[in-house]
Amino acid sequence: MIPAPQKHSYALGPGVVAPAMHPEYGRAIQELNNVNYPKAGGQPFVVDAGHGVGGPHQHTQYPYVTGTSVLALKYKDGIMVACDTLGSYGSTKRYKSMERMKPVGKFTLIGASGEYSDFHYIMKLLDELTTDDYCHDDGQNLTPTEIYNYLTRVMYNRRNKFDPLWNSLVVGGFHNGESFLGTVGMVGTCYTDSHVATGFGAHLARPLFREKQYDDMSEDEARALLEDGLRVCYYRDKNSINKFQIAKVTAEGSTISEPYALITEWGYEAFVNPAAAAVGTW
Amino acid sequence: MRARAKRRSNTLSTLFSSIPRSRCTTSGKTSVDIRSHHRSRRCFSGILILTLSYNVYWQIRPREGSQSRCYQKLNNLDRKMMLSAGPQQHGGPTQHASWSPYDNNGGTCVAVAGKDYCVIAADTRMSTGFNILTRDQTKVCKLTDKCLIASAGFRADAITLHKTLQTRGIMYKHSHNKSMSCVAMAQMLSNTLYMKRFFPYYAFNLLGGIDNEGKGAVYTYDAIGSYERTGYSCQGSGQALIMPILDNQLKAVSPLLVPPQDGATPLTQEQAVDLVKDCFATAGERDIYTGDEVEIYVINASGVHKQTQELKLD
């Protein structure tokens, strides 16, 4: 006889015990599930993850599919954000048409580098919030600052659980005539500035931004500067491809461009024989 | 904003001219004038030479305990796994990407208490490793009308700590219909830090304000909540550079005296502000984590007053 359930499943609700929790059936279910482990990696599908098969809940220990740098800056009409569309699997250029920028509500745009599935999870959290706003239908929507602060808390809390979301996020927004630009890292490190860049972009693109960016720059100037940033990142970052999207957030809302390529030049003499100017290297 | 952008692009020329801004000014009107600078130079040049040999890096380095050990173990056991490209298959030994829950974003805080005022200041640079993340991030947070906190170290922890204290201060006000006193806030900060004794906030805090008698108060902390009321203190990446200057110029009151002596410094408010500015200019010369701008808050009977002073951008 099956004993009455002593505790309920968190996923299924009170009074219901998940099969995997059941002392009698636990082992059988586990064996069954062992057979069904996905061969390509990842977690097996279970209704009540963490209480079920395969031992204790696993934290993210390694990012799988990742995106590289996101660049963003303030300009006259709002915020401009740019990144390539590559999803790397280690060093493999695995997915070449991934959108790494997504709008949130009317005034905000998120750009993400790092683990792509974690980014999806973050977008799910944010979409729940915007859906909630929409359902209330009271004209109150989350502002870019609020979304930024929310994300900061989410990232920091996951870091506190030693189960970080493996991303660096860029939050750009335009609301009530004011533009907002901030970034949040994997452990919750966050700051706002007139220009930001994640990953390699912090080394390669931000020096250009520091030199040329000013808050009243025109859209054309901003685009040219961002493309310069993207170009140096593409030249030096092996995990990037020449397929970029540029997004902007202005008073009219956010728009994300179709992917396009930049003109590049690989024929420079310094590229052909890089060791010529550096005696002692190979 | 444009002017600021231009200032930034002049970093290189500033670097090569090697004339710090504080010494560029010739007008006696500026708060850090040449005379005071040179006078103080002479006074503590000996101390400076000693100090500069100190290690300016952070003192308590967060360690990855079990994680790094785990990583090593896996490395030794399964070197073979390193050969296979890309992330590991499920069920096999996992290749750990190492991560630390801590970062050090640097920065320096200084506070000086006087008879009826308190000066608390912090620079606005936020760094990680050799990167400057931003030049304009405040480290100071106003907790009550008479109490401010400044924190260096890990920014995410400091923000969380500030938010917690601010919230509790507001809740206190709602339930008691008066602001939390500086002394109570100081105790609460200690408790809040100690609550996370085994996963500490990596934040180095200074609390400054006016106590119930109207006297200036400075409280200085370590990351896990040990604290002390002093007449002056310094925390953060520039601590080793600034603390001896303060000791030399202000002289701490012996804690062994009975009855205990008031630790407040004898300086006037203006002298204290000048000293703080000199301290930051000095630390900015050698500490790469201190620079850009210093925000100085003066708390006295008439309220909280903010002023800023530019520092070197290199």
CSV table of C-alpha atoms in Angstrom, one decimal, chain B:
chain,number,residue,atom,x,y,z
B,1,MET,CA,28.4,67.3,-20.6
B,2,ARG,CA,30.3,68.2,-23.7
B,3,ALA,CA,32.9,70.1,-21.6
B,4,ARG,CA,33.2,67.0,-19.4
B,5,ALA,CA,33.8,64.8,-22.4
B,6,LYS,CA,36.5,67.2,-23.6
B,7,ARG,CA,38.1,67.0,-20.2
B,8,ARG,CA,38.2,63.3,-20.4
B,9,SER,CA,39.9,63.4,-23.8
B,10,ASN,CA,42.6,65.5,-22.3
B,11,THR,CA,43.7,62.7,-20.0
B,12,LEU,CA,46.9,62.1,-21.9
B,13,SER,CA,48.1,65.7,-21.8
B,14,THR,CA,47.4,65.7,-18.1
B,15,LEU,CA,49.4,62.6,-17.7
B,16,PHE,CA,52.4,63.9,-19.6
B,17,SER,CA,52.5,67.3,-18.1
B,18,SER,CA,52.5,65.5,-14.7
B,19,ILE,CA,51.1,68.6,-13.0
B,20,PRO,CA,48.3,67.5,-10.7
B,21,ARG,CA,45.3,69.9,-10.8
B,22,SER,CA,45.6,70.8,-7.2
B,23,ARG,CA,49.0,72.3,-7.9
B,24,CYS,CA,48.0,74.0,-11.2
B,25,THR,CA,45.9,76.6,-9.5
B,26,THR,CA,47.7,79.9,-8.7
B,27,SER,CA,44.7,81.8,-7.3
B,28,GLY,CA,44.5,82.0,-3.5
B,29,LYS,CA,40.8,81.6,-3.8
B,30,THR,CA,40.9,78.0,-4.6
B,31,SER,CA,40.4,75.8,-1.6
B,32,VAL,CA,43.6,73.8,-2.1
B,33,ASP,CA,46.1,76.6,-2.5
B,34,ILE,CA,49.8,76.2,-3.2
B,35,ARG,CA,51.0,77.3,0.3
B,36,SER,CA,49.0,74.8,2.2
B,37,HIS,CA,50.0,72.1,-0.2
B,38,HIS,CA,53.7,72.7,0.1
B,39,ARG,CA,53.5,73.2,3.8
B,40,SER,CA,51.9,69.8,4.2
B,41,ARG,CA,54.4,68.3,1.7
B,42,ARG,CA,57.3,69.3,4.0
B,43,CYS,CA,55.5,68.0,7.1
B,44,PHE,CA,54.8,64.6,6.0
B,45,SER,CA,57.2,63.9,3.2
B,46,GLY,CA,59.1,61.4,5.5
B,47,ILE,CA,55.9,59.6,6.3
B,48,LEU,CA,54.9,59.6,2.7
B,49,ILE,CA,58.1,57.8,1.6
B,50,LEU,CA,57.4,55.2,4.3
B,51,THR,CA,53.8,54.9,3.3
B,52,LEU,CA,54.4,54.5,-0.4
B,53,SER,CA,56.2,51.3,0.2
B,54,TYR,CA,53.0,49.8,1.5
B,55,ASN,CA,51.1,47.4,-0.5
B,56,VAL,CA,48.2,49.5,-1.8
B,57,TYR,CA,46.2,46.5,-3.0
B,58,TRP,CA,43.2,45.4,-0.9
B,59,GLN,CA,44.0,43.8,2.4
B,60,ILE,CA,41.3,41.1,2.7
B,61,ARG,CA,41.2,39.3,-0.6
B,62,PRO,CA,38.1,37.3,-1.1
B,63,ARG,CA,39.0,33.7,-1.5
B,64,GLU,CA,37.2,31.1,-3.5
B,65,GLY,CA,37.2,28.4,-0.9
B,66,SER,CA,35.6,25.1,-1.8
B,67,GLN,CA,35.1,26.1,-5.4
B,68,SER,CA,38.7,26.5,-6.4
B,69,ARG,CA,39.6,23.4,-4.5
B,70,CYS,CA,36.9,21.5,-6.4
B,71,TYR,CA,38.2,22.9,-9.6
B,72,GLN,CA,41.8,21.7,-8.9
B,73,LYS,CA,40.6,18.3,-8.0
B,74,LEU,CA,38.7,17.9,-11.2
B,75,ASN,CA,41.6,19.3,-13.1
B,76,ASN,CA,43.9,16.6,-11.7
B,77,LEU,CA,41.5,13.7,-12.0
B,78,ASP,CA,40.2,14.4,-15.5
B,79,ARG,CA,42.9,16.0,-17.6
B,80,LYS,CA,41.5,14.0,-20.4
B,81,MET,CA,38.3,15.9,-20.3
B,82,MET,CA,40.1,19.1,-21.2
B,83,LEU,CA,40.9,17.7,-24.6
B,84,SER,CA,37.3,17.4,-25.6
B,85,ALA,CA,36.1,20.7,-27.2
B,86,GLY,CA,33.2,22.6,-25.8
B,87,PRO,CA,31.1,22.1,-22.8
B,88,GLN,CA,30.8,18.7,-21.2
B,89,GLN,CA,28.2,16.0,-21.6
B,90,HIS,CA,25.7,15.6,-18.9
B,91,GLY,CA,26.6,13.0,-16.3
B,92,GLY,CA,30.4,13.2,-16.9
B,93,PRO,CA,32.7,15.3,-14.7
B,94,THR,CA,31.9,18.9,-15.3
B,95,GLN,CA,34.6,21.4,-16.3
B,96,HIS,CA,34.2,24.3,-13.9
B,97,ALA,CA,34.5,27.8,-15.2
B,98,SER,CA,35.8,29.6,-12.1
B,99,TRP,CA,33.8,32.6,-10.8
B,100,SER,CA,34.0,34.5,-7.7
B,101,PRO,CA,31.0,36.0,-6.0
B,102,TYR,CA,33.2,39.0,-5.1
B,103,ASP,CA,34.7,41.8,-7.1
B,104,ASN,CA,36.8,44.8,-5.8
B,105,ASN,CA,35.7,48.1,-7.3
B,106,GLY,CA,38.2,50.1,-5.3
B,107,GLY,CA,37.7,53.6,-4.0
B,108,THR,CA,38.6,55.6,-0.9
B,109,CYS,CA,36.5,57.2,1.8
B,110,VAL,CA,37.7,59.7,4.4
B,111,ALA,CA,35.8,61.1,7.4
B,112,VAL,CA,36.8,63.8,9.9
B,113,ALA,CA,34.8,64.8,13.0
B,114,GLY,CA,35.0,68.2,14.6
B,115,LYS,CA,33.4,69.8,17.6
B,116,ASP,CA,30.1,70.5,15.9
B,117,TYR,CA,30.5,69.2,12.3
B,118,CYS,CA,31.5,66.1,10.4
B,119,VAL,CA,33.2,65.9,7.0
B,120,ILE,CA,32.7,62.7,5.1
B,121,ALA,CA,34.1,62.2,1.6
B,122,ALA,CA,34.7,59.6,-1.1
B,123,ASP,CA,36.0,59.6,-4.7
B,124,THR,CA,33.7,58.7,-7.6
B,125,ARG,CA,35.9,56.3,-9.5
B,126,MET,CA,34.6,52.7,-9.9
B,127,SER,CA,37.1,50.2,-11.2
B,128,THR,CA,37.6,46.5,-11.7
B,129,GLY,CA,41.2,45.2,-12.2
B,130,PHE,CA,42.9,47.6,-14.5
B,131,ASN,CA,39.6,48.8,-16.0
B,132,ILE,CA,37.8,52.0,-15.0
B,133,LEU,CA,34.1,51.1,-15.2
B,134,THR,CA,32.9,54.6,-14.6
B,135,ARG,CA,34.3,57.9,-13.4
B,136,ASP,CA,31.0,59.1,-11.8
B,137,GLN,CA,29.6,56.7,-9.3
B,138,THR,CA,28.9,58.0,-5.8
B,139,LYS,CA,30.0,55.9,-2.8
B,140,VAL,CA,28.1,58.1,-0.3
B,141,CYS,CA,24.5,57.5,0.8
B,142,LYS,CA,22.4,59.7,3.0
B,143,LEU,CA,20.8,57.6,5.7
B,144,THR,CA,19.1,60.2,7.8
B,145,ASP,CA,19.3,64.0,8.0
B,146,LYS,CA,22.3,63.8,10.3
B,147,CYS,CA,24.0,60.6,9.2
B,148,LEU,CA,25.8,59.5,6.0
B,149,ILE,CA,27.6,56.3,5.0
B,150,ALA,CA,30.4,56.0,2.6
B,151,SER,CA,31.5,52.5,1.3
B,152,ALA,CA,34.5,51.3,-0.7
B,153,GLY,CA,35.0,47.7,-1.9
B,154,PHE,CA,32.5,45.6,-3.8
B,155,ARG,CA,29.9,48.0,-5.3
B,156,ALA,CA,27.0,45.5,-5.4
B,157,ASP,CA,27.4,44.7,-1.8
B,158,ALA,CA,27.7,48.3,-0.9
B,159,ILE,CA,24.5,49.2,-2.8
B,160,THR,CA,22.7,46.4,-1.0
B,161,LEU,CA,24.0,47.5,2.3
B,162,HIS,CA,23.0,51.1,1.7
B,163,LYS,CA,19.5,50.1,0.6
B,164,THR,CA,19.0,47.9,3.6
B,165,LEU,CA,20.1,50.7,6.1
B,166,GLN,CA,18.1,53.3,4.3
B,167,THR,CA,15.0,51.2,4.4
B,168,ARG,CA,15.4,50.3,8.1
B,169,GLY,CA,16.0,54.0,8.8
B,170,ILE,CA,12.7,54.9,7.1
B,171,MET,CA,10.8,52.1,8.9
B,172,TYR,CA,12.3,53.3,12.2
B,173,LYS,CA,11.0,56.8,11.5
B,174,HIS,CA,7.6,55.6,10.6
B,175,SER,CA,7.2,53.6,13.8
B,176,HIS,CA,8.9,56.0,16.3
B,177,ASN,CA,8.1,59.4,14.6
B,178,LYS,CA,11.7,60.5,14.9
B,179,SER,CA,14.9,59.9,12.9
B,180,MET,CA,17.3,57.2,13.9
B,181,SER,CA,20.2,58.7,15.9
B,182,CYS,CA,23.7,58.4,14.4
B,183,VAL,CA,24.7,56.3,17.4
B,184,ALA,CA,21.9,53.8,16.8
B,185,MET,CA,22.6,53.7,13.1
B,186,ALA,CA,26.2,52.9,13.8
B,187,GLN,CA,25.2,49.9,16.0
B,188,MET,CA,22.7,48.8,13.4
B,189,LEU,CA,25.4,48.9,10.6
B,190,SER,CA,27.6,46.7,12.8
B,191,ASN,CA,24.8,44.2,13.4
B,192,THR,CA,23.9,44.2,9.7
B,193,LEU,CA,27.4,43.5,8.7
B,194,TYR,CA,27.8,40.7,11.3
B,195,MET,CA,24.6,39.1,10.2
B,196,LYS,CA,26.5,38.1,7.1
B,197,ARG,CA,29.6,37.0,9.1
B,198,PHE,CA,30.1,33.8,7.0
B,199,PHE,CA,29.4,35.4,3.6
B,200,PRO,CA,30.4,38.9,4.3
B,201,TYR,CA,29.6,42.1,2.6
B,202,TYR,CA,32.9,43.0,1.0
B,203,ALA,CA,32.4,46.7,1.8
B,204,PHE,CA,34.6,49.0,3.9
B,205,ASN,CA,32.4,51.5,5.6
B,206,LEU,CA,32.6,54.8,7.2
B,207,LEU,CA,29.7,56.3,9.0
B,208,GLY,CA,29.7,60.1,9.7
B,209,GLY,CA,27.2,62.4,11.3
B,210,ILE,CA,26.2,64.5,14.3
B,211,ASP,CA,25.4,62.6,17.5
B,212,ASN,CA,22.6,63.5,20.0
B,213,GLU,CA,24.8,66.1,21.7
B,214,GLY,CA,25.4,67.8,18.4
B,215,LYS,CA,29.0,66.7,18.3
B,216,GLY,CA,30.7,65.3,15.1
B,217,ALA,CA,30.9,61.5,15.0
B,218,VAL,CA,32.9,59.2,12.8
B,219,TYR,CA,32.4,55.4,13.0
B,220,THR,CA,34.9,53.1,11.3
B,221,TYR,CA,34.2,49.4,10.4
B,222,ASP,CA,35.7,46.3,9.1
B,223,ALA,CA,33.9,44.0,6.7
B,224,ILE,CA,32.3,41.9,9.4
B,225,GLY,CA,31.1,44.6,11.7
B,226,SER,CA,33.8,45.4,14.2
B,227,TYR,CA,33.5,49.1,14.8
B,228,GLU,CA,34.9,52.0,16.8
B,229,ARG,CA,33.9,55.7,17.2
B,230,THR,CA,36.9,57.8,16.3
B,231,GLY,CA,37.8,61.4,15.5
B,232,TYR,CA,38.8,60.6,11.9
B,233,SER,CA,39.2,57.6,9.7
B,234,CYS,CA,39.9,56.4,6.2
B,235,GLN,CA,38.8,53.2,4.4
B,236,GLY,CA,39.3,51.6,1.0
B,237,SER,CA,42.1,51.3,-1.5
B,238,GLY,CA,43.8,54.5,-0.5
B,239,GLN,CA,43.7,53.8,3.2
B,240,ALA,CA,47.4,53.0,3.5
B,241,LEU,CA,48.3,56.3,1.8
B,242,ILE,CA,45.9,58.5,3.7
B,243,MET,CA,45.7,57.1,7.2
B,244,PRO,CA,49.3,58.1,8.2
B,245,ILE,CA,48.6,61.6,6.9
B,246,LEU,CA,45.6,61.9,9.1
B,247,ASP,CA,47.5,60.5,12.0
B,248,ASN,CA,50.3,63.0,11.5
B,249,GLN,CA,48.1,66.0,11.1
B,250,LEU,CA,45.3,65.2,13.6
B,251,LYS,CA,46.7,62.8,16.3
B,252,ALA,CA,44.3,60.2,17.6
B,253,VAL,CA,43.3,60.4,21.2
B,254,SER,CA,44.6,57.5,23.3
B,255,PRO,CA,41.8,55.0,23.9
B,256,LEU,CA,43.5,54.1,27.2
B,257,LEU,CA,42.7,57.4,28.9
B,258,VAL,CA,40.3,57.4,31.8
B,259,PRO,CA,37.8,59.0,31.6
B,260,PRO,CA,37.6,58.5,27.8
B,261,GLN,CA,38.5,61.7,25.9
B,262,ASP,CA,36.5,63.2,23.1
B,263,GLY,CA,38.1,62.2,19.8
B,264,ALA,CA,36.9,65.1,17.8
B,265,THR,CA,39.6,67.0,16.0
B,266,PRO,CA,40.4,70.6,16.9
B,267,LEU,CA,40.3,71.8,13.3
B,268,THR,CA,37.7,74.3,12.0
B,269,GLN,CA,35.3,73.0,9.4
B,270,GLU,CA,37.2,74.8,6.6
B,271,GLN,CA,40.5,73.4,7.7
B,272,ALA,CA,39.0,69.9,7.8
B,273,VAL,CA,37.6,70.2,4.3
B,274,ASP,CA,41.0,71.4,3.0
B,275,LEU,CA,42.8,68.5,4.7
B,276,VAL,CA,40.4,66.0,3.1
B,277,LYS,CA,40.9,67.5,-0.3
B,278,ASP,CA,44.7,67.3,0.2
B,279,CYS,CA,44.4,63.7,1.3
B,280,PHE,CA,42.5,62.7,-1.9
B,281,ALA,CA,44.9,64.6,-4.1
B,282,THR,CA,47.7,62.7,-2.4
B,283,ALA,CA,46.2,59.3,-2.7
B,284,GLY,CA,45.3,59.9,-6.3
B,285,GLU,CA,49.0,60.3,-7.2
B,286,ARG,CA,49.8,56.7,-6.4
B,287,ASP,CA,46.5,54.7,-6.0
B,288,ILE,CA,45.1,53.8,-9.4
B,289,TYR,CA,41.7,53.1,-7.8
B,290,THR,CA,41.3,56.6,-6.5
B,291,GLY,CA,40.7,59.5,-8.8
B,292,ASP,CA,38.3,61.4,-11.1
B,293,GLU,CA,36.4,63.4,-8.5
B,294,VAL,CA,35.9,63.6,-4.8
B,295,GLU,CA,32.5,64.3,-3.2
B,296,ILE,CA,32.8,66.0,0.1
B,297,TYR,CA,29.8,66.2,2.4
B,298,VAL,CA,29.8,68.5,5.5
B,299,ILE,CA,27.2,67.7,8.1
B,300,ASN,CA,26.5,70.4,10.7
B,301,ALA,CA,23.7,72.0,12.6
B,302,SER,CA,22.4,73.7,9.4
B,303,GLY,CA,22.1,70.4,7.5
B,304,VAL,CA,24.1,68.4,4.9
B,305,HIS,CA,26.2,70.4,2.3
B,306,LYS,CA,27.9,68.8,-0.6
B,307,GLN,CA,30.9,70.0,-2.6
B,308,THR,CA,33.1,68.4,-5.2
B,309,GLN,CA,36.7,68.6,-6.1
B,310,GLU,CA,38.3,67.3,-9.3
B,311,LEU,CA,41.0,64.7,-9.1
B,312,LYS,CA,43.4,63.4,-11.7
B,313,LEU,CA,41.8,61.2,-14.4
B,314,ASP,CA,44.8,58.9,-15.0
